[in-house]
Amino acid sequence: TLNRPERLNALTSVMSDELVDAFEGVNAAGVSRAVVVTGAGRGFCAGQDLTEFEQAYRDGGRLDVKAHLDTSYHKLIPIIVNTPLPVIAAVNGVAAGAGLSLATACDLRLASDEARFTQAFVKIGLAPDSGGSYFLPRLIGYAKALELTMTGELVDAKTALDLGLVSRVFPAASFRENVADVAAELASLPTKAIGESKRLLREALELGLDVALDREADAQDRMVQTADHIEGVTAFVEKREPIFKGE
Ligand code: LHQ
């Protein structure tokens, strides 16, 4: 949970480091079966904390933005994408700039009906970063992605649902419970198969059919060795609910 509610969870370098640590920790421990990223208070994440650079700008300084991105968001985003677990963005409130990129790097976006979304970069004279040019066109199509990126328009949860930017919208009052239910459902599924699935689909966006089929065969070769596969087939034949252990 991003936890600077008074700043709508705008990201500092410390928070970015902590997110990297959290995802690396989850991956290294190998025991979790789903991850939820959400925000405390009324915001999800307002992107980069703009006050971090304010004084330097006033003093005539300029940001070494490449170094900043390399050590923060551009380090974090690939770790999220490569996490072999279902990662849910529970967008409880506004998601702006790198905060929207963070949500789009996740595998599933669930929104509160109070959530709002903006490619805020243009409003401060910036182009997208943190995957803001990569994920959005893939999720909602090039034309709408470019429109939102050029205008920085703030869209509400209903519009985000219509665009396919989020999968589900829940009432704010029950949002945490609704998210917990979806996370529990995903965590009860064959975790290894989900990890392979997210990797296969992402890679296939950049591959030709022949190579994609080869990768599918390699992944399936690993999947048929898993206990969850055996359990799934056995439970189906025995006409009972499967109990998956993520193994
Ligand atoms: C904030 C922020 C914020 C600090 C709200 N920072 N305080 C950028 C730069 C360089 C290198 C690398 O990459 C990046 C990536 C990026 O993420 S660029 C995009 C940065 N984000 C933005 O430009 C969004 C700025 N925020 C807003 O436009 C609005 O706050 C939104 C639309 C998110 C929400 O509007 P409201 O619901 O009306 O809330 P608010 O504006 O009143 O904000 C509440 C407080 O949070 C307020 O502080 P205050 O002391 O007045 O209560 C804001 O100043 C503070 N806050 N975002 N990014």
mmCIF file of N, CA and C in Angstrom, residues 12-140:
data_model
loop_
_atom_site.group_PDB
_atom_site.id
_atom_site.type_symbol
_atom_site.label_atom_id
_atom_site.label_comp_id
_atom_site.label_asym_id
_atom_site.label_seq_id
_atom_site.Cartn_x
_atom_site.Cartn_y
_atom_site.Cartn_z
ATOM 1 N N THR A 12 8.038 9.281 -4.093
ATOM 2 C CA THR A 12 9.386 9.779 -3.820
ATOM 3 C C THR A 12 10.376 8.681 -4.204
ATOM 4 N N SER A 13 11.651 9.031 -4.237
ATOM 5 C CA SER A 13 12.676 8.030 -4.544
ATOM 6 C C SER A 13 12.646 6.903 -3.512
ATOM 7 N N VAL A 14 12.398 7.278 -2.260
ATOM 8 C CA VAL A 14 12.344 6.264 -1.195
ATOM 9 C C VAL A 14 11.208 5.278 -1.474
ATOM 10 N N MET A 15 10.054 5.805 -1.866
ATOM 11 C CA MET A 15 8.915 4.910 -2.141
ATOM 12 C C MET A 15 9.204 3.982 -3.316
ATOM 13 N N SER A 16 9.855 4.528 -4.323
ATOM 14 C CA SER A 16 10.191 3.696 -5.477
ATOM 15 C C SER A 16 11.141 2.572 -5.054
ATOM 16 N N ASP A 17 12.152 2.912 -4.225
ATOM 17 C CA ASP A 17 13.075 1.883 -3.715
ATOM 18 C C ASP A 17 12.310 0.835 -2.905
ATOM 19 N N GLU A 18 11.357 1.320 -2.103
ATOM 20 C CA GLU A 18 10.608 0.380 -1.257
ATOM 21 C C GLU A 18 9.725 -0.543 -2.098
ATOM 22 N N LEU A 19 9.183 -0.008 -3.187
ATOM 23 C CA LEU A 19 8.385 -0.870 -4.083
ATOM 24 C C LEU A 19 9.272 -1.936 -4.729
ATOM 25 N N VAL A 20 10.464 -1.516 -5.172
ATOM 26 C CA VAL A 20 11.412 -2.490 -5.740
ATOM 27 C C VAL A 20 11.714 -3.574 -4.709
ATOM 28 N N ASP A 21 12.013 -3.146 -3.479
ATOM 29 C CA ASP A 21 12.331 -4.115 -2.415
ATOM 30 C C ASP A 21 11.153 -5.054 -2.174
ATOM 31 N N ALA A 22 9.944 -4.485 -2.161
ATOM 32 C CA ALA A 22 8.754 -5.305 -1.879
ATOM 33 C C ALA A 22 8.575 -6.371 -2.958
ATOM 34 N N PHE A 23 8.684 -5.977 -4.217
ATOM 35 C CA PHE A 23 8.501 -6.958 -5.298
ATOM 36 C C PHE A 23 9.643 -7.969 -5.320
ATOM 37 N N GLU A 24 10.883 -7.494 -5.109
ATOM 38 C CA GLU A 24 12.004 -8.443 -5.087
ATOM 39 C C GLU A 24 11.844 -9.420 -3.924
ATOM 40 N N GLY A 25 11.354 -8.911 -2.791
ATOM 41 C CA GLY A 25 11.134 -9.765 -1.618
ATOM 42 C C GLY A 25 10.100 -10.836 -1.891
ATOM 43 N N VAL A 26 9.001 -10.422 -2.501
ATOM 44 C CA VAL A 26 7.927 -11.365 -2.841
ATOM 45 C C VAL A 26 8.464 -12.434 -3.796
ATOM 46 N N ASN A 27 9.217 -11.987 -4.795
ATOM 47 C CA ASN A 27 9.736 -12.937 -5.779
ATOM 48 C C ASN A 27 10.733 -13.903 -5.155
ATOM 49 N N ALA A 28 11.600 -13.369 -4.291
ATOM 50 C CA ALA A 28 12.631 -14.219 -3.686
ATOM 51 C C ALA A 28 12.018 -15.229 -2.721
ATOM 52 N N ALA A 29 11.004 -14.798 -1.968
ATOM 53 C CA ALA A 29 10.416 -15.691 -0.962
ATOM 54 C C ALA A 29 9.692 -16.856 -1.621
ATOM 55 N N GLY A 30 9.076 -16.589 -2.759
ATOM 56 C CA GLY A 30 8.434 -17.677 -3.515
ATOM 57 C C GLY A 30 7.247 -18.309 -2.809
ATOM 58 N N VAL A 31 6.618 -17.611 -1.898
ATOM 59 C CA VAL A 31 5.471 -18.195 -1.188
ATOM 60 C C VAL A 31 4.138 -17.495 -1.510
ATOM 61 N N SER A 32 4.220 -16.249 -1.980
ATOM 62 C CA SER A 32 2.981 -15.507 -2.272
ATOM 63 C C SER A 32 2.337 -16.028 -3.548
ATOM 64 N N ARG A 33 1.017 -15.854 -3.641
ATOM 65 C CA ARG A 33 0.310 -16.344 -4.832
ATOM 66 C C ARG A 33 -0.489 -15.247 -5.523
ATOM 67 N N ALA A 34 -0.421 -14.039 -4.991
ATOM 68 C CA ALA A 34 -1.010 -12.879 -5.664
ATOM 69 C C ALA A 34 -0.493 -11.630 -4.955
ATOM 70 N N VAL A 35 -0.417 -10.532 -5.702
ATOM 71 C CA VAL A 35 0.055 -9.266 -5.130
ATOM 72 C C VAL A 35 -0.990 -8.194 -5.443
ATOM 73 N N VAL A 36 -1.268 -7.341 -4.469
ATOM 74 C CA VAL A 36 -2.173 -6.205 -4.683
ATOM 75 C C VAL A 36 -1.397 -4.923 -4.413
ATOM 76 N N VAL A 37 -1.442 -4.010 -5.364
ATOM 77 C CA VAL A 37 -0.853 -2.680 -5.168
ATOM 78 C C VAL A 37 -2.007 -1.695 -5.049
ATOM 79 N N THR A 38 -2.032 -0.932 -3.961
ATOM 80 C CA THR A 38 -3.124 0.027 -3.781
ATOM 81 C C THR A 38 -2.605 1.267 -3.056
ATOM 82 N N GLY A 39 -3.482 2.220 -2.839
ATOM 83 C CA GLY A 39 -3.074 3.457 -2.184
ATOM 84 C C GLY A 39 -3.869 3.706 -0.913
ATOM 85 N N ALA A 40 -3.221 4.330 0.073
ATOM 86 C CA ALA A 40 -3.924 4.736 1.292
ATOM 87 C C ALA A 40 -4.657 6.052 1.026
ATOM 88 N N GLY A 41 -5.778 6.237 1.691
ATOM 89 C CA GLY A 41 -6.508 7.502 1.566
ATOM 90 C C GLY A 41 -7.283 7.607 0.272
ATOM 91 N N ARG A 42 -7.437 8.844 -0.231
ATOM 92 C CA ARG A 42 -8.341 9.042 -1.370
ATOM 93 C C ARG A 42 -7.647 8.936 -2.731
ATOM 94 N N GLY A 43 -6.319 8.772 -2.738
ATOM 95 C CA GLY A 43 -5.611 8.646 -4.016
ATOM 96 C C GLY A 43 -5.018 7.267 -4.200
ATOM 97 N N PHE A 44 -4.806 6.889 -5.462
ATOM 98 C CA PHE A 44 -4.018 5.675 -5.741
ATOM 99 C C PHE A 44 -2.553 6.090 -5.807
ATOM 100 N N CYS A 45 -2.204 6.906 -6.786
ATOM 101 C CA CYS A 45 -0.835 7.416 -6.883
ATOM 102 C C CYS A 45 -0.809 8.581 -7.867
ATOM 103 N N ALA A 46 -0.364 9.740 -7.404
ATOM 104 C CA ALA A 46 -0.340 10.959 -8.230
ATOM 105 C C ALA A 46 0.943 11.085 -9.031
ATOM 106 N N GLY A 47 1.688 9.976 -9.197
ATOM 107 C CA GLY A 47 2.920 10.017 -9.982
ATOM 108 C C GLY A 47 4.072 10.595 -9.188
ATOM 109 N N GLN A 48 5.084 10.993 -9.928
ATOM 110 C CA GLN A 48 6.263 11.585 -9.289
ATOM 111 C C GLN A 48 5.871 12.710 -8.335
ATOM 112 N N ASP A 49 6.464 12.718 -7.138
ATOM 113 C CA ASP A 49 6.273 13.850 -6.232
ATOM 114 C C ASP A 49 7.026 15.046 -6.814
ATOM 115 N N LEU A 50 6.264 16.023 -7.279
ATOM 116 C CA LEU A 50 6.868 17.138 -8.010
ATOM 117 C C LEU A 50 7.615 18.093 -7.089
ATOM 118 N N THR A 51 7.372 17.978 -5.797
ATOM 119 C CA THR A 51 8.088 18.865 -4.879
ATOM 120 C C THR A 51 9.547 18.410 -4.703
ATOM 121 N N GLU A 52 9.867 17.183 -5.101
ATOM 122 C CA GLU A 52 11.247 16.687 -4.945
ATOM 123 C C GLU A 52 12.246 17.520 -5.758
ATOM 124 N N PHE A 53 11.772 18.046 -6.905
ATOM 125 C CA PHE A 53 12.699 18.767 -7.794
ATOM 126 C C PHE A 53 12.500 20.275 -7.758
ATOM 127 N N GLU A 54 11.452 20.681 -7.041
ATOM 128 C CA GLU A 54 11.012 22.068 -7.121
ATOM 129 C C GLU A 54 12.132 23.051 -6.779
ATOM 130 N N GLN A 55 12.810 22.802 -5.649
ATOM 131 C CA GLN A 55 13.819 23.764 -5.210
ATOM 132 C C GLN A 55 14.965 23.830 -6.224
ATOM 133 N N ALA A 56 15.397 22.676 -6.700
ATOM 134 C CA ALA A 56 16.485 22.648 -7.688
ATOM 135 C C ALA A 56 16.084 23.431 -8.935
ATOM 136 N N TYR A 57 14.842 23.277 -9.366
ATOM 137 C CA TYR A 57 14.368 24.014 -10.554
ATOM 138 C C TYR A 57 14.396 25.519 -10.287
ATOM 139 N N ARG A 58 13.908 25.892 -9.111
ATOM 140 C CA ARG A 58 13.895 27.318 -8.763
ATOM 141 C C ARG A 58 15.308 27.898 -8.757
ATOM 142 N N ASP A 59 16.276 27.054 -8.341
ATOM 143 C CA ASP A 59 17.669 27.510 -8.275
ATOM 144 C C ASP A 59 18.351 27.438 -9.640
ATOM 145 N N GLY A 60 17.588 27.089 -10.670
ATOM 146 C CA GLY A 60 18.154 27.032 -12.025
ATOM 147 C C GLY A 60 18.733 25.683 -12.379
ATOM 148 N N GLY A 61 18.628 24.717 -11.466
ATOM 149 C CA GLY A 61 19.165 23.374 -11.723
ATOM 150 C C GLY A 61 18.248 22.592 -12.647
ATOM 151 N N ARG A 62 18.775 21.533 -13.225
ATOM 152 C CA ARG A 62 17.979 20.650 -14.065
ATOM 153 C C ARG A 62 18.169 19.216 -13.577
ATOM 154 N N LEU A 63 17.132 18.456 -13.770
ATOM 155 C CA LEU A 63 17.138 17.080 -13.283
ATOM 156 C C LEU A 63 17.894 16.175 -14.241
ATOM 157 N N ASP A 64 18.731 15.298 -13.706
ATOM 158 C CA ASP A 64 19.310 14.228 -14.532
ATOM 159 C C ASP A 64 18.259 13.127 -14.597
ATOM 160 N N VAL A 65 17.313 13.326 -15.518
ATOM 161 C CA VAL A 65 16.121 12.480 -15.510
ATOM 162 C C VAL A 65 16.429 11.042 -15.899
ATOM 163 N N LYS A 66 17.426 10.846 -16.769
ATOM 164 C CA LYS A 66 17.761 9.461 -17.155
ATOM 165 C C LYS A 66 18.272 8.688 -15.941
ATOM 166 N N ALA A 67 19.150 9.330 -15.173
ATOM 167 C CA ALA A 67 19.669 8.673 -13.974
ATOM 168 C C ALA A 67 18.528 8.420 -12.994
ATOM 169 N N HIS A 68 17.645 9.419 -12.876
ATOM 170 C CA HIS A 68 16.512 9.280 -11.956
ATOM 171 C C HIS A 68 15.630 8.092 -12.360
ATOM 172 N N LEU A 69 15.275 8.039 -13.645
ATOM 173 C CA LEU A 69 14.390 6.953 -14.108
ATOM 174 C C LEU A 69 15.071 5.596 -13.979
ATOM 175 N N ASP A 70 16.366 5.541 -14.337
ATOM 176 C CA ASP A 70 17.106 4.265 -14.276
ATOM 177 C C ASP A 70 17.086 3.664 -12.887
ATOM 178 N N THR A 71 17.168 4.550 -11.882
ATOM 179 C CA THR A 71 17.269 4.031 -10.516
ATOM 180 C C THR A 71 15.912 3.956 -9.825
ATOM 181 N N SER A 72 14.863 4.432 -10.497
ATOM 182 C CA SER A 72 13.542 4.406 -9.852
ATOM 183 C C SER A 72 12.542 3.631 -10.718
ATOM 184 N N TYR A 73 11.689 4.346 -11.428
ATOM 185 C CA TYR A 73 10.555 3.684 -12.108
ATOM 186 C C TYR A 73 10.977 2.708 -13.195
ATOM 187 N N HIS A 74 12.064 3.018 -13.887
ATOM 188 C CA HIS A 74 12.449 2.121 -14.986
ATOM 189 C C HIS A 74 13.166 0.877 -14.467
ATOM 190 N N LYS A 75 13.454 0.892 -13.188
ATOM 191 C CA LYS A 75 13.923 -0.315 -12.514
ATOM 192 C C LYS A 75 12.702 -1.103 -12.007
ATOM 193 N N LEU A 76 11.752 -0.370 -11.453
ATOM 194 C CA LEU A 76 10.576 -0.994 -10.827
ATOM 195 C C LEU A 76 9.655 -1.677 -11.844
ATOM 196 N N ILE A 77 9.341 -0.990 -12.927
ATOM 197 C CA ILE A 77 8.300 -1.485 -13.848
ATOM 198 C C ILE A 77 8.635 -2.879 -14.400
ATOM 199 N N PRO A 78 9.870 -3.130 -14.886
ATOM 200 C CA PRO A 78 10.164 -4.486 -15.379
ATOM 201 C C PRO A 78 10.080 -5.546 -14.278
ATOM 202 N N ILE A 79 10.383 -5.171 -13.047
ATOM 203 C CA ILE A 79 10.285 -6.147 -11.949
ATOM 204 C C ILE A 79 8.827 -6.555 -11.762
ATOM 205 N N ILE A 80 7.916 -5.589 -11.838
ATOM 206 C CA ILE A 80 6.482 -5.907 -11.717
ATOM 207 C C ILE A 80 6.054 -6.815 -12.868
ATOM 208 N N VAL A 81 6.440 -6.423 -14.072
ATOM 209 C CA VAL A 81 6.029 -7.187 -15.261
ATOM 210 C C VAL A 81 6.582 -8.611 -15.204
ATOM 211 N N ASN A 82 7.795 -8.763 -14.678
ATOM 212 C CA ASN A 82 8.422 -10.091 -14.638
ATOM 213 C C ASN A 82 8.085 -10.891 -13.388
ATOM 214 N N THR A 83 7.304 -10.328 -12.500
ATOM 215 C CA THR A 83 6.870 -11.075 -11.316
ATOM 216 C C THR A 83 5.947 -12.220 -11.758
ATOM 217 N N PRO A 84 6.303 -13.456 -11.438
ATOM 218 C CA PRO A 84 5.528 -14.590 -11.972
ATOM 219 C C PRO A 84 4.274 -14.889 -11.155
ATOM 220 N N LEU A 85 3.596 -13.833 -10.737
ATOM 221 C CA LEU A 85 2.386 -13.931 -9.920
ATOM 222 C C LEU A 85 1.364 -12.977 -10.512
ATOM 223 N N PRO A 86 0.070 -13.200 -10.264
ATOM 224 C CA PRO A 86 -0.890 -12.185 -10.690
ATOM 225 C C PRO A 86 -0.724 -10.928 -9.840
ATOM 226 N N VAL A 87 -0.543 -9.787 -10.499
ATOM 227 C CA VAL A 87 -0.370 -8.516 -9.790
ATOM 228 C C VAL A 87 -1.586 -7.630 -10.104
ATOM 229 N N ILE A 88 -2.301 -7.278 -9.053
ATOM 230 C CA ILE A 88 -3.532 -6.491 -9.195
ATOM 231 C C ILE A 88 -3.255 -5.049 -8.796
ATOM 232 N N ALA A 89 -3.636 -4.104 -9.650
ATOM 233 C CA ALA A 89 -3.659 -2.701 -9.233
ATOM 234 C C ALA A 89 -5.066 -2.421 -8.729
ATOM 235 N N ALA A 90 -5.195 -2.153 -7.454
ATOM 236 C CA ALA A 90 -6.491 -1.800 -6.868
ATOM 237 C C ALA A 90 -6.549 -0.280 -6.813
ATOM 238 N N VAL A 91 -7.123 0.303 -7.859
ATOM 239 C CA VAL A 91 -7.054 1.753 -8.050
ATOM 240 C C VAL A 91 -8.193 2.399 -7.259
ATOM 241 N N ASN A 92 -7.843 2.789 -6.038
ATOM 242 C CA ASN A 92 -8.842 3.304 -5.097
ATOM 243 C C ASN A 92 -9.193 4.764 -5.348
ATOM 244 N N GLY A 93 -8.301 5.489 -6.040
ATOM 245 C CA GLY A 93 -8.531 6.917 -6.265
ATOM 246 C C GLY A 93 -7.766 7.351 -7.499
ATOM 247 N N VAL A 94 -7.314 8.602 -7.513
ATOM 248 C CA VAL A 94 -6.704 9.103 -8.738
ATOM 249 C C VAL A 94 -5.360 8.411 -9.040
ATOM 250 N N ALA A 95 -5.155 8.094 -10.304
ATOM 251 C CA ALA A 95 -3.883 7.544 -10.802
ATOM 252 C C ALA A 95 -3.393 8.502 -11.877
ATOM 253 N N ALA A 96 -2.232 9.125 -11.644
ATOM 254 C CA ALA A 96 -1.747 10.169 -12.549
ATOM 255 C C ALA A 96 -0.291 9.931 -12.921
ATOM 256 N N GLY A 97 0.062 10.229 -14.163
ATOM 257 C CA GLY A 97 1.453 10.157 -14.600
ATOM 258 C C GLY A 97 2.052 8.788 -14.329
ATOM 259 N N ALA A 98 3.200 8.771 -13.637
ATOM 260 C CA ALA A 98 3.850 7.495 -13.329
ATOM 261 C C ALA A 98 2.934 6.608 -12.478
ATOM 262 N N GLY A 99 1.964 7.218 -11.798
ATOM 263 C CA GLY A 99 0.979 6.427 -11.033
ATOM 264 C C GLY A 99 0.067 5.639 -11.955
ATOM 265 N N LEU A 100 -0.291 6.242 -13.101
ATOM 266 C CA LEU A 100 -1.071 5.505 -14.100
ATOM 267 C C LEU A 100 -0.198 4.436 -14.753
ATOM 268 N N SER A 101 1.065 4.777 -15.022
ATOM 269 C CA SER A 101 1.972 3.772 -15.586
ATOM 270 C C SER A 101 2.090 2.574 -14.651
ATOM 271 N N LEU A 102 2.200 2.863 -13.351
ATOM 272 C CA LEU A 102 2.288 1.790 -12.359
ATOM 273 C C LEU A 102 1.062 0.877 -12.460
ATOM 274 N N ALA A 103 -0.111 1.479 -12.542
ATOM 275 C CA ALA A 103 -1.347 0.673 -12.633
ATOM 276 C C ALA A 103 -1.365 -0.155 -13.916
ATOM 277 N N THR A 104 -0.900 0.444 -15.008
ATOM 278 C CA THR A 104 -0.967 -0.280 -16.289
ATOM 279 C C THR A 104 0.101 -1.353 -16.406
ATOM 280 N N ALA A 105 1.142 -1.279 -15.583
ATOM 281 C CA ALA A 105 2.164 -2.336 -15.589
ATOM 282 C C ALA A 105 1.666 -3.588 -14.873
ATOM 283 N N CYS A 106 0.604 -3.435 -14.082
ATOM 284 C CA CYS A 106 0.050 -4.582 -13.358
ATOM 285 C C CYS A 106 -0.806 -5.429 -14.303
ATOM 286 N N ASP A 107 -1.183 -6.620 -13.842
ATOM 287 C CA ASP A 107 -1.872 -7.567 -14.728
ATOM 288 C C ASP A 107 -3.372 -7.331 -14.799
ATOM 289 N N LEU A 108 -3.904 -6.734 -13.752
ATOM 290 C CA LEU A 108 -5.352 -6.548 -13.677
ATOM 291 C C LEU A 108 -5.578 -5.222 -12.973
ATOM 292 N N ARG A 109 -6.511 -4.435 -13.468
ATOM 293 C CA ARG A 109 -6.852 -3.177 -12.808
ATOM 294 C C ARG A 109 -8.293 -3.250 -12.326
ATOM 295 N N LEU A 110 -8.453 -3.124 -11.016
ATOM 296 C CA LEU A 110 -9.772 -3.037 -10.403
ATOM 297 C C LEU A 110 -9.903 -1.599 -9.924
ATOM 298 N N ALA A 111 -11.056 -0.986 -10.193
ATOM 299 C CA ALA A 111 -11.198 0.425 -9.823
ATOM 300 C C ALA A 111 -12.336 0.609 -8.835
ATOM 301 N N SER A 112 -12.135 1.519 -7.905
ATOM 302 C CA SER A 112 -13.232 2.043 -7.099
ATOM 303 C C SER A 112 -14.019 3.001 -7.997
ATOM 304 N N ASP A 113 -15.296 3.196 -7.690
ATOM 305 C CA ASP A 113 -16.055 4.143 -8.516
ATOM 306 C C ASP A 113 -15.597 5.582 -8.282
ATOM 307 N N GLU A 114 -14.667 5.765 -7.328
ATOM 308 C CA GLU A 114 -14.087 7.097 -7.118
ATOM 309 C C GLU A 114 -12.731 7.271 -7.820
ATOM 310 N N ALA A 115 -12.286 6.223 -8.521
ATOM 311 C CA ALA A 115 -10.981 6.308 -9.206
ATOM 312 C C ALA A 115 -11.065 7.260 -10.396
ATOM 313 N N ARG A 116 -9.923 7.898 -10.696
ATOM 314 C CA ARG A 116 -9.799 8.731 -11.895
ATOM 315 C C ARG A 116 -8.414 8.475 -12.477
ATOM 316 N N PHE A 117 -8.269 8.730 -13.759
ATOM 317 C CA PHE A 117 -7.047 8.348 -14.457
ATOM 318 C C PHE A 117 -6.597 9.498 -15.354
ATOM 319 N N THR A 118 -5.319 9.829 -15.290
ATOM 320 C CA THR A 118 -4.804 10.854 -16.204
ATOM 321 C C THR A 118 -3.343 10.598 -16.587
ATOM 322 N N GLN A 119 -3.105 10.696 -17.907
ATOM 323 C CA GLN A 119 -1.715 10.689 -18.406
ATOM 324 C C GLN A 119 -1.196 12.106 -18.170
ATOM 325 N N ALA A 120 -0.936 12.435 -16.939
ATOM 326 C CA ALA A 120 -0.719 13.833 -16.519
ATOM 327 C C ALA A 120 0.533 14.477 -17.113
ATOM 328 N N PHE A 121 1.392 13.669 -17.698
ATOM 329 C CA PHE A 121 2.721 14.170 -18.107
ATOM 330 C C PHE A 121 2.643 15.482 -18.897
ATOM 331 N N VAL A 122 1.757 15.508 -19.903
ATOM 332 C CA VAL A 122 1.721 16.668 -20.805
ATOM 333 C C VAL A 122 1.391 17.952 -20.058
ATOM 334 N N LYS A 123 0.648 17.804 -18.953
ATOM 335 C CA LYS A 123 0.235 19.001 -18.201
ATOM 336 C C LYS A 123 1.417 19.693 -17.542
ATOM 337 N N ILE A 124 2.543 18.949 -17.416
ATOM 338 C CA ILE A 124 3.749 19.594 -16.875
ATOM 339 C C ILE A 124 4.879 19.567 -17.920
ATOM 340 N N GLY A 125 4.470 19.509 -19.181
ATOM 341 C CA GLY A 125 5.467 19.628 -20.250
ATOM 342 C C GLY A 125 6.350 18.421 -20.420
ATOM 343 N N LEU A 126 5.821 17.251 -20.071
ATOM 344 C CA LEU A 126 6.615 16.030 -20.215
ATOM 345 C C LEU A 126 5.925 15.050 -21.161
ATOM 346 N N ALA A 127 6.728 14.153 -21.695
ATOM 347 C CA ALA A 127 6.226 13.006 -22.451
ATOM 348 C C ALA A 127 6.102 11.831 -21.471
ATOM 349 N N PRO A 128 5.424 10.766 -21.850
ATOM 350 C CA PRO A 128 5.243 9.652 -20.908
ATOM 351 C C PRO A 128 6.552 8.974 -20.524
ATOM 352 N N ASP A 129 6.591 8.453 -19.298
ATOM 353 C CA ASP A 129 7.695 7.585 -18.884
ATOM 354 C C ASP A 129 7.131 6.459 -18.027
ATOM 355 N N SER A 130 8.010 5.634 -17.498
ATOM 356 C CA SER A 130 7.604 4.518 -16.627
ATOM 357 C C SER A 130 6.692 3.522 -17.348
ATOM 358 N N GLY A 131 6.806 3.448 -18.674
ATOM 359 C CA GLY A 131 5.950 2.549 -19.453
ATOM 360 C C GLY A 131 4.677 3.208 -19.932
ATOM 361 N N GLY A 132 4.570 4.518 -19.743
ATOM 362 C CA GLY A 132 3.364 5.248 -20.146
ATOM 363 C C GLY A 132 3.116 5.270 -21.647
ATOM 364 N N SER A 133 4.161 5.040 -22.453
ATOM 365 C CA SER A 133 3.963 4.958 -23.910
ATOM 366 C C SER A 133 3.766 3.512 -24.351
ATOM 367 N N TYR A 134 4.060 2.585 -23.465
ATOM 368 C CA TYR A 134 4.098 1.162 -23.850
ATOM 369 C C TYR A 134 2.789 0.450 -23.522
ATOM 370 N N PHE A 135 2.344 0.601 -22.279
ATOM 371 C CA PHE A 135 1.197 -0.200 -21.830
ATOM 372 C C PHE A 135 -0.131 0.332 -22.366
ATOM 373 N N LEU A 136 -0.293 1.657 -22.315
ATOM 374 C CA LEU A 136 -1.621 2.225 -22.625
ATOM 375 C C LEU A 136 -2.103 1.877 -24.039
ATOM 376 N N PRO A 137 -1.277 2.042 -25.081
ATOM 377 C CA PRO A 137 -1.760 1.662 -26.420
ATOM 378 C C PRO A 137 -2.088 0.176 -26.524
ATOM 379 N N ARG A 138 -1.347 -0.646 -25.781
ATOM 380 C CA ARG A 138 -1.611 -2.089 -25.824
ATOM 381 C C ARG A 138 -2.923 -2.427 -25.109
ATOM 382 N N LEU A 139 -3.273 -1.639 -24.107
ATOM 383 C CA LEU A 139 -4.485 -1.922 -23.330
ATOM 384 C C LEU A 139 -5.732 -1.349 -23.982
ATOM 385 N N ILE A 140 -5.645 -0.121 -24.511
ATOM 386 C CA ILE A 140 -6.878 0.538 -24.971
ATOM 387 C C ILE A 140 -6.826 0.929 -26.442
#
